Amino acid sequence: MLSLSGLINDLRLSYRTVLALFSFGCILVLDFIMSELSNRQMIVRTVFQIVTVKVLLKICFATDVIPANFVFGDSLVDAGNNNYIASLSKANFVPNGIDFGGPTGRFTNGRTIVDIIGQELGLPGFTPPYLAPTARGPVVLQGINYASGGGGILNHTGNIFGGRINFDAQLDNFENTRQDIISSIGVSATLELLQSSLFSVTMGSNDFINNYFTPIVSAEEQKLVPPQVFVASMIARFKLQLTRLYTSSARKIIVVNVGPIGCIPYERDLNPTAGTSCANRPNQLAQLFNTELRSLTKELTTSFKGSIFVYADVYRIVDDMIQNYRAYGFDSGSFACCYIAGSFGGLIPCGPSSKVCPDRSKYVFWDPFHPSDAANVIIAKRLLDGDSNDVFPINIRQLANV
């Protein structure tokens, strides 16, 4: 049987190869070492062995590249999961993806925020959607995207779309992935992988847009349920879900707040009395939710040992872009680039019969609901490298290197 010292010598001689193998190879090597140590009952016997494992960990992960990126959310970050379910919330048709080489199921003309963040952090390729046939085998070790258009924190959110994958179901899917990883590389290596990986959650917009504020359908609910009570139910549910994510080994968790939903073309056209301004009530509820969410992320970081819950203030970033769109190089901060009808192009979803602006980089909004690739770049870069006003307590690049 190969001795521990022989294994260490071999690894020392070929450390460049180990680096090249990165997460998959490193995890397999580490799992083998831990198995050897366990078989010989030597884990806690000598400091030398513990230090050796720590050194190998540093070698294996001594780059700016995070080992994996796990994504949860709604249509703002969906990479194509809704392509595989019966849903009215889909984007796998033109002109979506017009600047991405074609439609993929992303609800924008190009990349989502998490696509751009992954590229900036050096991840290979884009994180694949969970339901895609290709999201199997070794690829899961670099992360999976569970996001679903129409999904929300509350399980009845998005009923109008039929099929969608809400956050509870996305967490169920992650548990399946976690078990697959354990079966592949073992428990100890899986824990190391997950605790070093990034997790992001972009949820909440649909709980307002396609639940509490759904035209006609929600009129009675708005009369019976005060806004504060509705927001409290969202926060209570979200706390349980984020706690579940932590107990499933996530430690570096980015929680994105709800953007200025009253400023999207859809809400502007639904609220014509606001004129050229944003719809006030949706923004008020978003801000009420965000205030509670910021407090929740602080509470969870304090409560859960070894965790960092990062609060990403997308509301602030997008609101700044909309109010100062020309300073960011945009020609419009309110009108949808892909449109059919409405004063702001927000009355009908983007589809094959839509008109498309010739220069998508000049519009904050791609369609009635979602930012353009150009806007997503600005959001992603501010979350990556911004100060504590944009992302708290540390930015994403700092989180990746913790």
mmCIF file of C-alpha atoms in Angstrom:
data_model
loop_
_atom_site.group_PDB
_atom_site.id
_atom_site.type_symbol
_atom_site.label_atom_id
_atom_site.label_comp_id
_atom_site.label_asym_id
_atom_site.label_seq_id
_atom_site.Cartn_x
_atom_site.Cartn_y
_atom_site.Cartn_z
ATOM 1 C CA MET A 1 0.000 0.000 0.000
ATOM 2 C CA LEU A 2 1.253 3.499 -0.844
ATOM 3 C CA SER A 3 2.685 5.176 2.256
ATOM 4 C CA LEU A 4 1.639 8.642 3.344
ATOM 5 C CA SER A 5 5.193 9.974 3.046
ATOM 6 C CA GLY A 6 5.497 8.541 -0.450
ATOM 7 C CA LEU A 7 2.252 10.178 -1.451
ATOM 8 C CA ILE A 8 3.361 13.542 -0.097
ATOM 9 C CA ASN A 9 6.702 13.307 -1.949
ATOM 10 C CA ASP A 10 4.938 12.482 -5.196
ATOM 11 C CA LEU A 11 2.580 15.388 -4.745
ATOM 12 C CA ARG A 12 5.460 17.758 -3.909
ATOM 13 C CA LEU A 13 7.269 16.783 -7.108
ATOM 14 C CA SER A 14 4.178 17.261 -9.238
ATOM 15 C CA TYR A 15 2.487 20.195 -7.550
ATOM 16 C CA ARG A 16 2.090 21.999 -10.868
ATOM 17 C CA THR A 17 -0.031 19.109 -12.076
ATOM 18 C CA VAL A 18 -2.107 19.302 -8.930
ATOM 19 C CA LEU A 19 -2.692 23.000 -9.533
ATOM 20 C CA ALA A 20 -3.767 22.341 -13.099
ATOM 21 C CA LEU A 21 -6.276 19.755 -11.969
ATOM 22 C CA PHE A 22 -7.734 22.403 -9.641
ATOM 23 C CA SER A 23 -10.942 21.555 -7.796
ATOM 24 C CA PHE A 24 -11.794 18.110 -9.181
ATOM 25 C CA GLY A 25 -8.286 16.684 -8.973
ATOM 26 C CA CYS A 26 -7.496 18.410 -5.702
ATOM 27 C CA ILE A 27 -10.620 17.128 -4.062
ATOM 28 C CA LEU A 28 -9.931 13.564 -5.176
ATOM 29 C CA VAL A 29 -6.358 13.804 -3.863
ATOM 30 C CA LEU A 30 -7.475 15.232 -0.554
ATOM 31 C CA ASP A 31 -10.198 12.648 -0.145
ATOM 32 C CA PHE A 32 -7.634 9.876 -0.770
ATOM 33 C CA ILE A 33 -5.282 11.336 1.815
ATOM 34 C CA MET A 34 -8.025 11.617 4.389
ATOM 35 C CA SER A 35 -8.998 8.023 3.669
ATOM 36 C CA GLU A 36 -5.407 6.899 4.220
ATOM 37 C CA LEU A 37 -5.233 8.815 7.465
ATOM 38 C CA SER A 38 -8.521 7.363 8.646
ATOM 39 C CA ASN A 39 -7.501 3.802 7.777
ATOM 40 C CA ARG A 40 -4.348 4.143 9.845
ATOM 41 C CA GLN A 41 -6.139 6.003 12.672
ATOM 42 C CA MET A 42 -3.608 8.812 12.384
ATOM 43 C CA ILE A 43 -5.860 11.892 11.892
ATOM 44 C CA VAL A 44 -5.431 13.299 15.370
ATOM 45 C CA ARG A 45 -2.120 11.663 16.269
ATOM 46 C CA THR A 46 0.359 14.070 14.793
ATOM 47 C CA VAL A 47 0.444 17.742 14.052
ATOM 48 C CA PHE A 48 2.525 16.967 10.980
ATOM 49 C CA GLN A 49 -0.300 15.236 9.214
ATOM 50 C CA ILE A 50 -2.805 17.967 9.991
ATOM 51 C CA VAL A 51 -0.417 20.616 8.710
ATOM 52 C CA THR A 52 0.238 18.552 5.592
ATOM 53 C CA VAL A 53 -3.452 18.424 4.734
ATOM 54 C CA LYS A 54 -3.793 22.176 5.322
ATOM 55 C CA VAL A 55 -0.826 22.872 3.046
ATOM 56 C CA LEU A 56 -2.342 20.724 0.330
ATOM 57 C CA LEU A 57 -5.601 22.593 0.689
ATOM 58 C CA LYS A 58 -3.809 25.887 0.184
ATOM 59 C CA ILE A 59 -1.948 24.520 -2.845
ATOM 60 C CA CYS A 60 -5.123 23.200 -4.399
ATOM 61 C CA PHE A 61 -7.077 26.380 -3.877
ATOM 62 C CA ALA A 62 -4.269 28.928 -4.115
ATOM 63 C CA THR A 63 -5.785 30.846 -7.008
ATOM 64 C CA ASP A 64 -8.455 33.515 -7.315
ATOM 65 C CA VAL A 65 -10.749 30.903 -8.824
ATOM 66 C CA ILE A 66 -13.448 29.651 -6.460
ATOM 67 C CA PRO A 67 -14.005 25.890 -6.649
ATOM 68 C CA ALA A 68 -17.722 26.144 -7.443
ATOM 69 C CA ASN A 69 -20.643 28.530 -7.837
ATOM 70 C CA PHE A 70 -24.148 27.491 -6.777
ATOM 71 C CA VAL A 71 -26.960 29.774 -7.938
ATOM 72 C CA PHE A 72 -30.523 30.078 -6.618
ATOM 73 C CA GLY A 73 -33.067 32.582 -7.813
ATOM 74 C CA ASP A 74 -35.669 33.702 -10.314
ATOM 75 C CA SER A 75 -35.658 34.891 -13.931
ATOM 76 C CA LEU A 76 -32.962 37.466 -13.177
ATOM 77 C CA VAL A 77 -30.449 34.596 -12.991
ATOM 78 C CA ASP A 78 -32.249 31.637 -14.635
ATOM 79 C CA ALA A 79 -29.873 29.998 -17.135
ATOM 80 C CA GLY A 80 -32.457 27.732 -18.742
ATOM 81 C CA ASN A 81 -34.161 25.561 -16.117
ATOM 82 C CA ASN A 82 -37.605 26.648 -17.300
ATOM 83 C CA ASN A 83 -36.804 25.206 -20.732
ATOM 84 C CA TYR A 84 -37.424 21.779 -19.193
ATOM 85 C CA ILE A 85 -40.732 22.378 -17.394
ATOM 86 C CA ALA A 86 -44.277 23.217 -18.495
ATOM 87 C CA SER A 87 -44.357 26.925 -17.773
ATOM 88 C CA LEU A 88 -45.609 30.178 -19.215
ATOM 89 C CA SER A 89 -42.411 31.784 -17.942
ATOM 90 C CA LYS A 90 -39.891 30.929 -20.644
ATOM 91 C CA ALA A 91 -37.204 32.735 -22.616
ATOM 92 C CA ASN A 92 -35.938 30.021 -24.992
ATOM 93 C CA PHE A 93 -36.976 31.927 -28.102
ATOM 94 C CA VAL A 94 -35.780 34.924 -30.089
ATOM 95 C CA PRO A 95 -34.979 37.721 -29.638
ATOM 96 C CA ASN A 96 -33.762 36.642 -26.177
ATOM 97 C CA GLY A 97 -30.056 35.882 -26.336
ATOM 98 C CA ILE A 98 -29.571 38.085 -29.381
ATOM 99 C CA ASP A 99 -26.126 39.052 -28.052
ATOM 100 C CA PHE A 100 -25.399 35.602 -26.613
ATOM 101 C CA GLY A 101 -25.391 33.630 -29.855
ATOM 102 C CA GLY A 102 -29.058 32.719 -29.566
ATOM 103 C CA PRO A 103 -31.737 32.003 -26.954
ATOM 104 C CA THR A 104 -30.725 29.764 -24.049
ATOM 105 C CA GLY A 105 -33.524 30.379 -21.562
ATOM 106 C CA ARG A 106 -31.877 33.490 -20.102
ATOM 107 C CA PHE A 107 -34.319 36.379 -19.739
ATOM 108 C CA THR A 108 -32.038 38.967 -21.307
ATOM 109 C CA ASN A 109 -30.208 39.801 -24.518
ATOM 110 C CA GLY A 110 -26.897 38.467 -23.210
ATOM 111 C CA ARG A 111 -25.508 37.383 -19.866
ATOM 112 C CA THR A 112 -27.070 37.409 -16.427
ATOM 113 C CA ILE A 113 -25.394 38.937 -13.369
ATOM 114 C CA VAL A 114 -24.150 35.551 -12.160
ATOM 115 C CA ASP A 115 -22.734 34.742 -15.609
ATOM 116 C CA ILE A 116 -20.623 37.889 -15.471
ATOM 117 C CA ILE A 117 -19.519 37.341 -11.878
ATOM 118 C CA GLY A 118 -18.447 33.792 -12.768
ATOM 119 C CA GLN A 119 -16.392 35.083 -15.684
ATOM 120 C CA GLU A 120 -14.762 37.766 -13.547
ATOM 121 C CA LEU A 121 -13.798 35.190 -10.913
ATOM 122 C CA GLY A 122 -12.275 32.916 -13.541
ATOM 123 C CA LEU A 123 -14.779 30.082 -13.534
ATOM 124 C CA PRO A 124 -14.627 27.918 -16.660
ATOM 125 C CA GLY A 125 -17.727 28.402 -18.788
ATOM 126 C CA PHE A 126 -21.163 29.295 -17.437
ATOM 127 C CA THR A 127 -22.762 27.514 -14.480
ATOM 128 C CA PRO A 128 -25.199 25.015 -16.082
ATOM 129 C CA PRO A 129 -28.910 24.805 -15.243
ATOM 130 C CA TYR A 130 -29.812 21.926 -12.930
ATOM 131 C CA LEU A 131 -32.399 20.418 -15.293
ATOM 132 C CA ALA A 132 -30.109 20.386 -18.345
ATOM 133 C CA PRO A 133 -28.995 16.871 -19.377
ATOM 134 C CA THR A 134 -25.393 18.093 -19.378
ATOM 135 C CA ALA A 135 -25.506 19.034 -15.673
ATOM 136 C CA ARG A 136 -24.331 15.609 -14.546
ATOM 137 C CA GLY A 137 -21.075 13.944 -13.574
ATOM 138 C CA PRO A 138 -17.869 15.886 -12.787
ATOM 139 C CA VAL A 139 -19.389 19.181 -14.009
ATOM 140 C CA VAL A 140 -21.416 19.465 -10.784
ATOM 141 C CA LEU A 141 -18.167 19.934 -8.861
ATOM 142 C CA GLN A 142 -17.929 23.420 -10.378
ATOM 143 C CA GLY A 143 -21.461 24.385 -9.395
ATOM 144 C CA ILE A 144 -25.049 24.288 -10.624
ATOM 145 C CA ASN A 145 -27.693 26.918 -11.361
ATOM 146 C CA TYR A 146 -31.096 26.098 -9.797
ATOM 147 C CA ALA A 147 -32.831 29.399 -10.619
ATOM 148 C CA SER A 148 -36.261 29.427 -12.221
ATOM 149 C CA GLY A 149 -38.237 32.186 -13.901
ATOM 150 C CA GLY A 150 -41.376 32.936 -11.893
ATOM 151 C CA GLY A 151 -39.934 31.406 -8.733
ATOM 152 C CA GLY A 152 -40.201 33.043 -5.348
ATOM 153 C CA ILE A 153 -39.673 32.737 -1.618
ATOM 154 C CA LEU A 154 -43.312 31.802 -1.006
ATOM 155 C CA ASN A 155 -44.505 28.588 -2.594
ATOM 156 C CA HIS A 156 -47.687 30.041 -4.082
ATOM 157 C CA THR A 157 -45.762 32.816 -5.818
ATOM 158 C CA GLY A 158 -45.882 32.538 -9.612
ATOM 159 C CA ASN A 159 -49.042 30.407 -9.760
ATOM 160 C CA ILE A 160 -50.094 32.337 -12.854
ATOM 161 C CA PHE A 161 -47.208 30.754 -14.800
ATOM 162 C CA GLY A 162 -48.093 27.171 -14.004
ATOM 163 C CA GLY A 163 -44.709 25.472 -13.721
ATOM 164 C CA ARG A 164 -41.868 27.204 -11.872
ATOM 165 C CA ILE A 165 -39.360 26.127 -9.230
ATOM 166 C CA ASN A 166 -39.689 28.085 -6.014
ATOM 167 C CA PHE A 167 -36.890 28.382 -3.473
ATOM 168 C CA ASP A 168 -37.940 25.389 -1.363
ATOM 169 C CA ALA A 169 -37.893 23.158 -4.447
ATOM 170 C CA GLN A 170 -34.549 24.617 -5.542
ATOM 171 C CA LEU A 171 -33.133 23.653 -2.156
ATOM 172 C CA ASP A 172 -34.511 20.129 -2.665
ATOM 173 C CA ASN A 173 -32.656 19.997 -5.981
ATOM 174 C CA PHE A 174 -29.452 21.174 -4.318
ATOM 175 C CA GLU A 175 -29.749 18.346 -1.796
ATOM 176 C CA ASN A 176 -29.825 15.921 -4.726
ATOM 177 C CA THR A 177 -26.650 17.511 -6.107
ATOM 178 C CA ARG A 178 -25.005 17.384 -2.692
ATOM 179 C CA GLN A 179 -25.683 13.669 -2.406
ATOM 180 C CA ASP A 180 -24.298 13.123 -5.906
ATOM 181 C CA ILE A 181 -21.097 14.932 -4.937
ATOM 182 C CA ILE A 182 -20.769 12.883 -1.736
ATOM 183 C CA SER A 183 -21.180 9.691 -3.757
ATOM 184 C CA SER A 184 -18.467 10.887 -6.117
ATOM 185 C CA ILE A 185 -15.758 12.250 -3.805
ATOM 186 C CA GLY A 186 -16.791 11.390 -0.253
ATOM 187 C CA VAL A 187 -18.109 13.348 2.704
ATOM 188 C CA SER A 188 -14.952 15.162 3.822
ATOM 189 C CA ALA A 189 -14.023 16.415 0.359
ATOM 190 C CA THR A 190 -17.630 17.463 -0.269
ATOM 191 C CA LEU A 191 -17.667 19.552 2.905
ATOM 192 C CA GLU A 192 -14.416 21.241 1.881
ATOM 193 C CA LEU A 193 -15.740 21.938 -1.604
ATOM 194 C CA LEU A 194 -19.077 23.380 -0.466
ATOM 195 C CA GLN A 195 -17.639 25.447 2.363
ATOM 196 C CA SER A 196 -15.180 27.061 -0.073
ATOM 197 C CA SER A 197 -17.778 27.681 -2.791
ATOM 198 C CA LEU A 198 -19.964 30.694 -3.489
ATOM 199 C CA PHE A 199 -23.729 30.493 -3.040
ATOM 200 C CA SER A 200 -25.996 33.250 -4.278
ATOM 201 C CA VAL A 201 -29.720 33.763 -3.754
ATOM 202 C CA THR A 202 -31.659 36.230 -5.929
ATOM 203 C CA MET A 203 -35.243 35.951 -4.707
ATOM 204 C CA GLY A 204 -38.183 38.141 -3.761
ATOM 205 C CA SER A 205 -39.168 40.176 -6.812
ATOM 206 C CA ASN A 206 -41.794 37.682 -7.956
ATOM 207 C CA ASP A 207 -43.317 37.552 -4.496
ATOM 208 C CA PHE A 208 -44.346 41.137 -5.154
ATOM 209 C CA ILE A 209 -44.765 41.362 -8.946
ATOM 210 C CA ASN A 210 -46.402 37.962 -9.479
ATOM 211 C CA ASN A 211 -48.061 37.487 -6.124
ATOM 212 C CA TYR A 212 -48.996 40.474 -3.967
ATOM 213 C CA PHE A 213 -49.262 42.912 -6.888
ATOM 214 C CA THR A 214 -50.641 40.568 -9.563
ATOM 215 C CA PRO A 215 -53.306 42.614 -11.394
ATOM 216 C CA ILE A 216 -56.921 41.644 -10.601
ATOM 217 C CA VAL A 217 -55.952 38.271 -9.096
ATOM 218 C CA SER A 218 -54.407 39.760 -5.952
ATOM 219 C CA ALA A 219 -56.857 42.614 -5.399
ATOM 220 C CA GLU A 220 -58.618 40.779 -2.582
ATOM 221 C CA GLU A 221 -55.369 39.715 -0.939
ATOM 222 C CA GLN A 222 -54.151 43.308 -0.844
ATOM 223 C CA LYS A 223 -57.319 44.281 1.021
ATOM 224 C CA LEU A 224 -57.054 41.456 3.552
ATOM 225 C CA VAL A 225 -53.277 41.304 4.090
ATOM 226 C CA PRO A 226 -51.462 44.517 5.069
ATOM 227 C CA PRO A 227 -48.075 45.043 3.366
ATOM 228 C CA GLN A 228 -46.204 44.683 6.669
ATOM 229 C CA VAL A 229 -47.805 41.286 7.289
ATOM 230 C CA PHE A 230 -46.978 40.082 3.781
ATOM 231 C CA VAL A 231 -43.347 41.188 4.091
ATOM 232 C CA ALA A 232 -43.089 39.552 7.525
ATOM 233 C CA SER A 233 -44.291 36.252 6.038
ATOM 234 C CA MET A 234 -41.632 36.513 3.322
ATOM 235 C CA ILE A 235 -38.845 37.205 5.820
ATOM 236 C CA ALA A 236 -39.932 34.375 8.133
ATOM 237 C CA ARG A 237 -39.936 31.901 5.256
ATOM 238 C CA PHE A 238 -36.649 33.226 3.875
ATOM 239 C CA LYS A 239 -34.961 32.793 7.251
ATOM 240 C CA LEU A 240 -35.900 29.108 7.314
ATOM 241 C CA GLN A 241 -34.666 28.632 3.751
ATOM 242 C CA LEU A 242 -31.327 30.374 4.296
ATOM 243 C CA THR A 243 -30.871 28.379 7.489
ATOM 244 C CA ARG A 244 -31.426 25.211 5.497
ATOM 245 C CA LEU A 245 -28.774 26.331 3.015
ATOM 246 C CA TYR A 246 -26.296 26.777 5.855
ATOM 247 C CA THR A 247 -27.062 23.368 7.341
ATOM 248 C CA SER A 248 -26.393 21.922 3.879
ATOM 249 C CA SER A 249 -22.762 23.124 4.177
ATOM 250 C CA ALA A 250 -22.986 26.546 2.485
ATOM 251 C CA ARG A 251 -20.815 29.131 4.219
ATOM 252 C CA LYS A 252 -20.238 31.950 1.707
ATOM 253 C CA ILE A 253 -23.754 33.118 0.884
ATOM 254 C CA ILE A 254 -24.666 36.190 -1.172
ATOM 255 C CA VAL A 255 -28.233 37.362 -0.596
ATOM 256 C CA VAL A 256 -29.459 39.808 -3.245
ATOM 257 C CA ASN A 257 -32.188 42.222 -2.215
ATOM 258 C CA VAL A 258 -35.232 43.215 -4.276
ATOM 259 C CA GLY A 259 -34.539 45.906 -6.853
ATOM 260 C CA PRO A 260 -36.649 49.020 -7.541
ATOM 261 C CA ILE A 261 -39.499 47.012 -9.048
ATOM 262 C CA GLY A 262 -41.670 50.110 -9.335
ATOM 263 C CA CYS A 263 -39.242 51.378 -11.974
ATOM 264 C CA ILE A 264 -39.398 48.429 -14.385
ATOM 265 C CA PRO A 265 -41.278 49.180 -17.637
ATOM 266 C CA TYR A 266 -44.048 46.747 -16.673
ATOM 267 C CA GLU A 267 -44.895 48.537 -13.420
ATOM 268 C CA ARG A 268 -44.562 51.969 -15.026
ATOM 269 C CA ASP A 269 -47.157 51.031 -17.652
ATOM 270 C CA LEU A 270 -49.449 49.490 -15.019
ATOM 271 C CA ASN A 271 -49.333 52.725 -13.025
ATOM 272 C CA PRO A 272 -49.797 55.517 -15.607
ATOM 273 C CA THR A 273 -50.750 58.078 -12.939
ATOM 274 C CA ALA A 274 -47.073 58.103 -11.893
ATOM 275 C CA GLY A 275 -46.273 59.796 -15.198
ATOM 276 C CA THR A 276 -42.560 59.566 -15.950
ATOM 277 C CA SER A 277 -41.753 58.609 -12.364
ATOM 278 C CA CYS A 278 -41.461 55.124 -10.906
ATOM 279 C CA ALA A 279 -44.516 53.475 -9.333
ATOM 280 C CA ASN A 280 -44.262 54.382 -5.677
ATOM 281 C CA ARG A 281 -46.071 51.551 -3.859
ATOM 282 C CA PRO A 282 -44.078 48.619 -5.286
ATOM 283 C CA ASN A 283 -40.854 50.439 -4.421
ATOM 284 C CA GLN A 284 -42.060 51.124 -0.886
ATOM 285 C CA LEU A 285 -42.729 47.426 -0.272
ATOM 286 C CA ALA A 286 -39.392 46.466 -1.820
ATOM 287 C CA GLN A 287 -37.624 48.870 0.541
ATOM 288 C CA LEU A 288 -39.598 47.555 3.520
ATOM 289 C CA PHE A 289 -38.532 44.018 2.629
ATOM 290 C CA ASN A 290 -34.919 45.078 2.042
ATOM 291 C CA THR A 291 -34.645 46.731 5.445
ATOM 292 C CA GLU A 292 -35.750 43.503 7.116
ATOM 293 C CA LEU A 293 -33.506 41.431 4.856
ATOM 294 C CA ARG A 294 -30.389 43.414 5.731
ATOM 295 C CA SER A 295 -31.066 42.809 9.416
ATOM 296 C CA LEU A 296 -31.642 39.119 8.717
ATOM 297 C CA THR A 297 -28.285 38.683 6.971
ATOM 298 C CA LYS A 298 -26.515 40.259 9.943
ATOM 299 C CA GLU A 299 -28.406 37.993 12.336
ATOM 300 C CA LEU A 300 -27.577 34.837 10.390
ATOM 301 C CA THR A 301 -23.874 35.684 10.137
ATOM 302 C CA THR A 302 -23.761 36.221 13.886
ATOM 303 C CA SER A 303 -25.739 33.055 14.649
ATOM 304 C CA PHE A 304 -24.052 30.574 12.336
ATOM 305 C CA LYS A 305 -20.416 29.788 13.044
ATOM 306 C CA GLY A 306 -18.075 30.139 10.080
ATOM 307 C CA SER A 307 -20.682 31.754 7.834
ATOM 308 C CA ILE A 308 -20.697 35.044 5.962
ATOM 309 C CA PHE A 309 -24.069 36.198 4.634
ATOM 310 C CA VAL A 310 -23.373 39.062 2.249
ATOM 311 C CA TYR A 311 -26.144 41.576 1.638
ATOM 312 C CA ALA A 312 -26.089 42.714 -2.002
ATOM 313 C CA ASP A 313 -27.897 46.035 -2.412
ATOM 314 C CA VAL A 314 -29.025 45.745 -6.013
ATOM 315 C CA TYR A 315 -31.858 48.182 -5.258
ATOM 316 C CA ARG A 316 -29.339 50.952 -4.644
ATOM 317 C CA ILE A 317 -27.243 50.089 -7.712
ATOM 318 C CA VAL A 318 -30.146 49.828 -10.167
ATOM 319 C CA ASP A 319 -31.876 52.921 -8.770
ATOM 320 C CA ASP A 320 -28.644 54.851 -9.276
ATOM 321 C CA MET A 321 -28.424 53.626 -12.874
ATOM 322 C CA ILE A 322 -32.025 54.607 -13.588
ATOM 323 C CA GLN A 323 -31.767 58.058 -12.028
ATOM 324 C CA ASN A 324 -28.408 58.792 -13.663
ATOM 325 C CA TYR A 325 -28.648 56.668 -16.787
ATOM 326 C CA ARG A 326 -26.830 59.121 -19.056
ATOM 327 C CA ALA A 327 -23.833 59.195 -16.720
ATOM 328 C CA TYR A 328 -23.597 55.414 -17.221
ATOM 329 C CA GLY A 329 -23.714 55.745 -21.012
ATOM 330 C CA PHE A 330 -27.363 54.767 -21.507
ATOM 331 C CA ASP A 331 -29.893 56.535 -23.711
ATOM 332 C CA SER A 332 -32.868 55.200 -21.728
ATOM 333 C CA GLY A 333 -33.384 54.223 -18.112
ATOM 334 C CA SER A 334 -37.092 53.481 -18.347
ATOM 335 C CA PHE A 335 -38.051 52.042 -21.747
ATOM 336 C CA ALA A 336 -37.741 48.360 -22.703
ATOM 337 C CA CYS A 337 -35.393 47.581 -25.580
ATOM 338 C CA CYS A 338 -37.533 44.572 -26.578
ATOM 339 C CA TYR A 339 -41.113 45.791 -26.728
ATOM 340 C CA ILE A 340 -44.534 45.578 -28.371
ATOM 341 C CA ALA A 341 -46.879 47.941 -26.550
ATOM 342 C CA GLY A 342 -47.066 50.471 -23.732
ATOM 343 C CA SER A 343 -45.710 53.933 -23.065
ATOM 344 C CA PHE A 344 -42.580 52.270 -21.651
ATOM 345 C CA GLY A 345 -42.797 49.073 -23.722
ATOM 346 C CA GLY A 346 -43.909 47.178 -20.630
ATOM 347 C CA LEU A 347 -47.368 45.810 -21.380
ATOM 348 C CA ILE A 348 -46.474 42.643 -23.304
ATOM 349 C CA PRO A 349 -43.526 40.281 -22.652
ATOM 350 C CA CYS A 350 -40.648 40.137 -25.107
ATOM 351 C CA GLY A 351 -41.219 37.618 -27.892
ATOM 352 C CA PRO A 352 -40.622 36.797 -31.581
ATOM 353 C CA SER A 353 -43.006 39.523 -32.741
ATOM 354 C CA SER A 354 -41.404 42.215 -30.577
ATOM 355 C CA LYS A 355 -39.458 45.178 -31.878
ATOM 356 C CA VAL A 356 -35.847 45.336 -30.720
ATOM 357 C CA CYS A 357 -33.717 48.454 -30.286
ATOM 358 C CA PRO A 358 -30.645 48.477 -32.577
ATOM 359 C CA ASP A 359 -28.134 49.124 -29.754
ATOM 360 C CA ARG A 360 -28.933 47.093 -26.648
ATOM 361 C CA SER A 361 -25.983 48.601 -24.778
ATOM 362 C CA LYS A 362 -27.857 51.910 -24.584
ATOM 363 C CA TYR A 363 -30.793 50.545 -22.558
ATOM 364 C CA VAL A 364 -30.957 49.717 -18.859
ATOM 365 C CA PHE A 365 -33.886 47.356 -19.508
ATOM 366 C CA TRP A 366 -33.896 44.551 -22.031
ATOM 367 C CA ASP A 367 -37.622 43.814 -21.712
ATOM 368 C CA PRO A 368 -40.554 44.804 -19.438
ATOM 369 C CA PHE A 369 -38.954 43.075 -16.432
ATOM 370 C CA HIS A 370 -35.240 42.391 -16.827
ATOM 371 C CA PRO A 371 -31.990 44.369 -17.167
ATOM 372 C CA SER A 372 -29.906 44.299 -20.327
ATOM 373 C CA ASP A 373 -26.477 42.691 -20.537
ATOM 374 C CA ALA A 374 -24.951 46.176 -20.297
ATOM 375 C CA ALA A 375 -26.827 46.895 -17.071
ATOM 376 C CA ASN A 376 -25.943 43.471 -15.683
ATOM 377 C CA VAL A 377 -22.251 44.215 -16.253
ATOM 378 C CA ILE A 378 -22.490 47.343 -14.106
ATOM 379 C CA ILE A 379 -24.424 45.537 -11.378
ATOM 380 C CA ALA A 380 -22.016 42.589 -11.354
ATOM 381 C CA LYS A 381 -18.888 44.744 -11.195
ATOM 382 C CA ARG A 382 -20.226 46.848 -8.333
ATOM 383 C CA LEU A 383 -21.120 43.709 -6.399
ATOM 384 C CA LEU A 384 -17.681 42.274 -7.119
ATOM 385 C CA ASP A 385 -15.604 45.300 -6.177
ATOM 386 C CA GLY A 386 -17.975 47.801 -4.587
ATOM 387 C CA ASP A 387 -17.772 49.315 -1.140
ATOM 388 C CA SER A 388 -20.037 48.592 1.831
ATOM 389 C CA ASN A 389 -22.748 50.871 0.436
ATOM 390 C CA ASP A 390 -23.272 48.437 -2.438
ATOM 391 C CA VAL A 391 -22.451 45.133 -0.781
ATOM 392 C CA PHE A 392 -22.119 44.459 2.956
ATOM 393 C CA PRO A 393 -20.028 43.560 4.961
ATOM 394 C CA ILE A 394 -17.569 42.650 2.181
ATOM 395 C CA ASN A 395 -17.788 42.522 -1.601
ATOM 396 C CA ILE A 396 -17.958 39.337 -3.628
ATOM 397 C CA ARG A 397 -14.310 39.305 -4.661
ATOM 398 C CA GLN A 398 -13.307 39.593 -1.015
ATOM 399 C CA LEU A 399 -15.791 36.850 -0.087
ATOM 400 C CA ALA A 400 -14.332 34.543 -2.723
ATOM 401 C CA ASN A 401 -10.893 34.952 -1.182
ATOM 402 C CA VAL A 402 -11.932 34.458 2.453
#
